[in-house]
Each structure stands twice: as structure tokens, then as C-alpha cells.
């Protein structure tokens, strides 16, 4: 049974960055292929540029998501990164009124010293999840109240 689901698209600036990366890589592929003149050694950098193109597309299509179901909390930035926590590993859940991206050095998936992780596209209300491994995970989302309530209900039984 699904208890909670949330998905938020990347901000326009992140999407634009992904498009620029993909377009630049594709342009370099075209230039490299045209300049190769039958030299197969050019395939190695072209493969690297193809990987860059894939990364750019992944960034352009990325979205932040959170899912609480089957005794697990899964969160990440799809399609680039994901993490799953078993609910029994969560020791505390706290709703925060305002989280600033500056506290994590920016937006996206962020790790800062002190076993702190942030998952955020912008500032705003969030949920701080503390784990049995003494880690603090902050997720910023519009309906932080619903996630905090569902997590607290699920963690405390």
C-alpha cells in the first residue's frame, strides 16, 4: 500500500543546463566525426561524448521524488541517484518551516560535513530525518507536513 508519493521536476535552470551539456556534446561528436576522415581512433572520445550527452539528457529530465511504501522510504533525483531507507533505521522525523539551499551549498543532492545530506530544488518547508547511523537527511518539498505526518505514523507504529 502506498502511503506517500511526491515528485517535483527540476527547476528551469537545471533543465537548461542539461540541454546545453547534451547539445554541446552532440556538436563535438559531429565535429569529431567530420574531422576523423576514416580514423577509427576517434571512436574513443566520441564514446565519452556520448556518455556526456546521456548525462545532459538525464539532468534535463531529472526530478526529485519521495516514496513511502512497504516499510521503506525511497528518495532521490531520478534518473541520476536514489536511496532507500528501511523505516526501522529512522530514529526521528522533524518538520522544518524553512530550509535554505545555502545550508547545503546549493540545490540538488548535497552532502555536507557532519553526516548531513540535503535533497532540494529550492528553499522552503522540509523534513529532517535522523537515522540510526547518526545521519541527518533533509528533504525540501511543498507538502512537508504530509511526509512528516506519514513518516511519524509509520515509524512509531
PDB file of C-alpha atoms in Angstrom:
ATOM      1  CA  UNK A   1       0.000   0.000   0.000  1.00  0.00           C
ATOM      2  CA  UNK A   2       1.373   3.438  -0.934  1.00  0.00           C
ATOM      3  CA  UNK A   3       1.375   5.888   1.949  1.00  0.00           C
ATOM      4  CA  UNK A   4       3.083   8.875   0.365  1.00  0.00           C
ATOM      5  CA  UNK A   5       4.331   9.877  -3.082  1.00  0.00           C
ATOM      6  CA  UNK A   6       5.882  13.133  -4.223  1.00  0.00           C
ATOM      7  CA  UNK A   7       7.556  14.195  -7.448  1.00  0.00           C
ATOM      8  CA  UNK A   8       8.879  17.623  -8.449  1.00  0.00           C
ATOM      9  CA  UNK A   9      10.514  18.497 -11.769  1.00  0.00           C
ATOM     10  CA  UNK A  10      13.899  20.169 -11.822  1.00  0.00           C
ATOM     11  CA  UNK A  11      13.936  23.970 -11.988  1.00  0.00           C
ATOM     12  CA  UNK A  12      14.193  25.553 -15.446  1.00  0.00           C
ATOM     13  CA  UNK A  13      17.854  26.453 -14.876  1.00  0.00           C
ATOM     14  CA  UNK A  14      18.806  22.828 -14.198  1.00  0.00           C
ATOM     15  CA  UNK A  15      16.843  21.654 -17.234  1.00  0.00           C
ATOM     16  CA  UNK A  16      18.578  24.283 -19.387  1.00  0.00           C
ATOM     17  CA  UNK A  17      21.981  23.169 -18.093  1.00  0.00           C
ATOM     18  CA  UNK A  18      21.208  19.592 -19.108  1.00  0.00           C
ATOM     19  CA  UNK A  19      20.132  20.689 -22.584  1.00  0.00           C
ATOM     20  CA  UNK A  20      23.311  22.773 -23.016  1.00  0.00           C
ATOM     21  CA  UNK A  21      25.522  19.846 -21.939  1.00  0.00           C
ATOM     22  CA  UNK A  22      23.754  17.430 -24.291  1.00  0.00           C
ATOM     23  CA  UNK A  23      23.810  19.890 -27.210  1.00  0.00           C
ATOM     24  CA  UNK A  24      27.499  20.708 -26.721  1.00  0.00           C
ATOM     25  CA  UNK A  25      28.425  17.025 -26.607  1.00  0.00           C
ATOM     26  CA  UNK A  26      26.393  16.316 -29.747  1.00  0.00           C
ATOM     27  CA  UNK A  27      28.049  19.248 -31.544  1.00  0.00           C
ATOM     28  CA  UNK A  28      31.503  17.931 -30.637  1.00  0.00           C
ATOM     29  CA  UNK A  29      30.511  14.461 -31.856  1.00  0.00           C
ATOM     30  CA  UNK A  30      29.540  15.899 -35.244  1.00  0.00           C
ATOM     31  CA  UNK A  31      32.766  17.913 -35.488  1.00  0.00           C
ATOM     32  CA  UNK A  32      34.915  14.947 -34.407  1.00  0.00           C
ATOM     33  CA  UNK A  33      33.222  12.551 -36.823  1.00  0.00           C
ATOM     34  CA  UNK A  34      33.626  15.006 -39.708  1.00  0.00           C
ATOM     35  CA  UNK A  35      37.305  15.597 -38.902  1.00  0.00           C
ATOM     36  CA  UNK A  36      38.119  11.906 -38.389  1.00  0.00           C
ATOM     37  CA  UNK A  37      38.466  11.185 -42.104  1.00  0.00           C
ATOM     38  CA  UNK A  38      38.253   7.433 -41.563  1.00  0.00           C
ATOM     39  CA  UNK A  39      40.462   7.359 -38.432  1.00  0.00           C
ATOM     40  CA  UNK A  40      38.850   4.843 -36.054  1.00  0.00           C
ATOM     41  CA  UNK A  41      40.806   6.194 -33.069  1.00  0.00           C
ATOM     42  CA  UNK A  42      38.226   8.969 -32.896  1.00  0.00           C
ATOM     43  CA  UNK A  43      35.706   6.437 -31.527  1.00  0.00           C
ATOM     44  CA  UNK A  44      37.169   6.653 -28.015  1.00  0.00           C
ATOM     45  CA  UNK A  45      36.460  10.370 -27.498  1.00  0.00           C
ATOM     46  CA  UNK A  46      33.137  10.001 -29.305  1.00  0.00           C
ATOM     47  CA  UNK A  47      32.098   7.345 -26.762  1.00  0.00           C
ATOM     48  CA  UNK A  48      32.992   9.766 -23.971  1.00  0.00           C
ATOM     49  CA  UNK A  49      30.941  12.469 -25.634  1.00  0.00           C
ATOM     50  CA  UNK A  50      28.008  10.057 -25.963  1.00  0.00           C
ATOM     51  CA  UNK A  51      28.216   9.473 -22.205  1.00  0.00           C
ATOM     52  CA  UNK A  52      28.214  13.249 -21.707  1.00  0.00           C
ATOM     53  CA  UNK A  53      25.152  13.508 -23.923  1.00  0.00           C
ATOM     54  CA  UNK A  54      23.389  10.898 -21.787  1.00  0.00           C
ATOM     55  CA  UNK A  55      24.319  12.789 -18.625  1.00  0.00           C
ATOM     56  CA  UNK A  56      22.959  16.021 -20.108  1.00  0.00           C
ATOM     57  CA  UNK A  57      19.684  14.334 -21.022  1.00  0.00           C
ATOM     58  CA  UNK A  58      19.480  12.823 -17.515  1.00  0.00           C
ATOM     59  CA  UNK A  59      19.973  16.254 -15.953  1.00  0.00           C
ATOM     60  CA  UNK A  60      17.385  17.850 -18.259  1.00  0.00           C
ATOM     61  CA  UNK A  61      14.781  15.209 -17.380  1.00  0.00           C
ATOM     62  CA  UNK A  62      15.600  14.931 -13.669  1.00  0.00           C
ATOM     63  CA  UNK A  63      13.080  15.258 -10.872  1.00  0.00           C
ATOM     64  CA  UNK A  64      13.140  14.989  -7.109  1.00  0.00           C
ATOM     65  CA  UNK A  65      10.965  12.213  -5.729  1.00  0.00           C
ATOM     66  CA  UNK A  66       9.994  10.705  -2.394  1.00  0.00           C
ATOM     67  CA  UNK A  67       8.041   7.494  -1.866  1.00  0.00           C
ATOM     68  CA  UNK A  68       6.951   5.854   1.385  1.00  0.00           C
ATOM     69  CA  UNK A  69       5.708   2.297   0.953  1.00  0.00           C
ATOM     70  CA  UNK A  70       6.234  -1.283   2.081  1.00  0.00           C
ATOM     71  CA  UNK A  71       8.187  -0.234   5.172  1.00  0.00           C
ATOM     72  CA  UNK A  72      10.717   1.793   3.199  1.00  0.00           C
ATOM     73  CA  UNK A  73      11.374   5.425   2.376  1.00  0.00           C
ATOM     74  CA  UNK A  74      12.838   5.875  -1.098  1.00  0.00           C
ATOM     75  CA  UNK A  75      14.049   9.272  -2.265  1.00  0.00           C
ATOM     76  CA  UNK A  76      16.339  10.670  -4.901  1.00  0.00           C
ATOM     77  CA  UNK A  77      16.827  12.620  -8.066  1.00  0.00           C
ATOM     78  CA  UNK A  78      15.604  10.468 -10.910  1.00  0.00           C
ATOM     79  CA  UNK A  79      17.192   9.157 -13.102  1.00  0.00           C
ATOM     80  CA  UNK A  80      20.569  10.031 -11.551  1.00  0.00           C
ATOM     81  CA  UNK A  81      20.535   8.978  -7.892  1.00  0.00           C
ATOM     82  CA  UNK A  82      18.338   7.065  -5.437  1.00  0.00           C
ATOM     83  CA  UNK A  83      18.468   5.889  -1.852  1.00  0.00           C
ATOM     84  CA  UNK A  84      16.192   3.635   0.179  1.00  0.00           C
ATOM     85  CA  UNK A  85      15.916   3.610   3.978  1.00  0.00           C
ATOM     86  CA  UNK A  86      14.146   0.934   5.974  1.00  0.00           C
ATOM     87  CA  UNK A  87      11.739   2.590   8.403  1.00  0.00           C
ATOM     88  CA  UNK A  88      13.355   0.796  11.349  1.00  0.00           C
ATOM     89  CA  UNK A  89      16.567   2.752  10.589  1.00  0.00           C
ATOM     90  CA  UNK A  90      14.760   6.074  11.128  1.00  0.00           C
ATOM     91  CA  UNK A  91      15.092   7.364  14.703  1.00  0.00           C
ATOM     92  CA  UNK A  92      13.430  10.795  14.412  1.00  0.00           C
ATOM     93  CA  UNK A  93      11.425  12.909  11.984  1.00  0.00           C
ATOM     94  CA  UNK A  94      11.086  16.678  12.265  1.00  0.00           C
ATOM     95  CA  UNK A  95       9.266  19.153  10.049  1.00  0.00           C
ATOM     96  CA  UNK A  96      11.180  22.392   9.397  1.00  0.00           C
ATOM     97  CA  UNK A  97       9.411  25.599   8.298  1.00  0.00           C
ATOM     98  CA  UNK A  98      12.247  26.979   6.173  1.00  0.00           C
ATOM     99  CA  UNK A  99      15.312  25.237   4.748  1.00  0.00           C
ATOM    100  CA  UNK A 100      17.827  27.361   2.867  1.00  0.00           C
ATOM    101  CA  UNK A 101      19.823  25.901  -0.049  1.00  0.00           C
ATOM    102  CA  UNK A 102      22.807  27.856   1.321  1.00  0.00           C
ATOM    103  CA  UNK A 103      22.907  25.452   4.291  1.00  0.00           C
ATOM    104  CA  UNK A 104      23.845  22.714   1.817  1.00  0.00           C
ATOM    105  CA  UNK A 105      25.902  24.752  -0.638  1.00  0.00           C
ATOM    106  CA  UNK A 106      23.237  24.785  -3.343  1.00  0.00           C
ATOM    107  CA  UNK A 107      20.441  22.694  -4.781  1.00  0.00           C
ATOM    108  CA  UNK A 108      20.135  19.079  -5.879  1.00  0.00           C
ATOM    109  CA  UNK A 109      21.593  16.135  -3.979  1.00  0.00           C
ATOM    110  CA  UNK A 110      24.047  17.660  -1.496  1.00  0.00           C
ATOM    111  CA  UNK A 111      26.323  16.194   1.181  1.00  0.00           C
ATOM    112  CA  UNK A 112      27.931  18.410   3.774  1.00  0.00           C
ATOM    113  CA  UNK A 113      30.241  17.622   6.706  1.00  0.00           C
ATOM    114  CA  UNK A 114      28.709  16.057   9.789  1.00  0.00           C
ATOM    115  CA  UNK A 115      26.814  13.231   8.059  1.00  0.00           C
ATOM    116  CA  UNK A 116      24.274  15.671   6.630  1.00  0.00           C
ATOM    117  CA  UNK A 117      22.514  15.154   3.305  1.00  0.00           C
ATOM    118  CA  UNK A 118      20.172  17.552   1.545  1.00  0.00           C
ATOM    119  CA  UNK A 119      17.755  16.847  -1.278  1.00  0.00           C
ATOM    120  CA  UNK A 120      16.282  20.090  -2.550  1.00  0.00           C
ATOM    121  CA  UNK A 121      15.445  22.054  -5.686  1.00  0.00           C
ATOM    122  CA  UNK A 122      14.747  25.262  -3.764  1.00  0.00           C
ATOM    123  CA  UNK A 123      14.284  26.659  -0.289  1.00  0.00           C
ATOM    124  CA  UNK A 124      11.107  26.089   1.655  1.00  0.00           C
ATOM    125  CA  UNK A 125       9.476  23.715   4.108  1.00  0.00           C
ATOM    126  CA  UNK A 126      11.218  20.425   4.650  1.00  0.00           C
ATOM    127  CA  UNK A 127      11.564  17.284   6.692  1.00  0.00           C
ATOM    128  CA  UNK A 128      14.691  16.302   8.618  1.00  0.00           C
ATOM    129  CA  UNK A 129      15.090  12.545   9.008  1.00  0.00           C
ATOM    130  CA  UNK A 130      17.592  11.197  11.529  1.00  0.00           C
ATOM    131  CA  UNK A 131      18.883   7.662  11.162  1.00  0.00           C
ATOM    132  CA  UNK A 132      20.352   5.039  13.472  1.00  0.00           C
ATOM    133  CA  UNK A 133      23.706   5.684  11.731  1.00  0.00           C
ATOM    134  CA  UNK A 134      23.601   9.236  13.198  1.00  0.00           C
ATOM    135  CA  UNK A 135      22.914  10.732   9.772  1.00  0.00           C
ATOM    136  CA  UNK A 136      20.657  13.704   9.099  1.00  0.00           C
ATOM    137  CA  UNK A 137      18.745  13.789   5.793  1.00  0.00           C
ATOM    138  CA  UNK A 138      16.851  16.952   4.862  1.00  0.00           C
ATOM    139  CA  UNK A 139      14.280  16.812   2.069  1.00  0.00           C
ATOM    140  CA  UNK A 140      12.614  20.031   0.910  1.00  0.00           C
ATOM    141  CA  UNK A 141       9.141  19.600  -0.567  1.00  0.00           C
ATOM    142  CA  UNK A 142       5.890  21.539  -0.819  1.00  0.00           C
ATOM    143  CA  UNK A 143       3.880  19.072   1.262  1.00  0.00           C
ATOM    144  CA  UNK A 144       6.389  18.558   4.060  1.00  0.00           C
ATOM    145  CA  UNK A 145       3.539  18.273   6.589  1.00  0.00           C
ATOM    146  CA  UNK A 146       2.113  15.197   4.861  1.00  0.00           C
ATOM    147  CA  UNK A 147       5.507  13.461   4.658  1.00  0.00           C
ATOM    148  CA  UNK A 148       6.336  14.246   8.295  1.00  0.00           C
ATOM    149  CA  UNK A 149       2.925  13.016   9.467  1.00  0.00           C
ATOM    150  CA  UNK A 150       3.078   9.809   7.409  1.00  0.00           C
ATOM    151  CA  UNK A 151       6.661   9.090   8.460  1.00  0.00           C
ATOM    152  CA  UNK A 152       5.947   9.706  12.145  1.00  0.00           C
ATOM    153  CA  UNK A 153       2.873   7.477  11.953  1.00  0.00           C
ATOM    154  CA  UNK A 154       4.831   4.724  10.153  1.00  0.00           C
ATOM    155  CA  UNK A 155       7.943   4.923  12.347  1.00  0.00           C
ATOM    156  CA  UNK A 156       6.101   4.936  15.676  1.00  0.00           C
ATOM    157  CA  UNK A 157       3.818   2.136  14.562  1.00  0.00           C
TER     158      UNK A 157
END
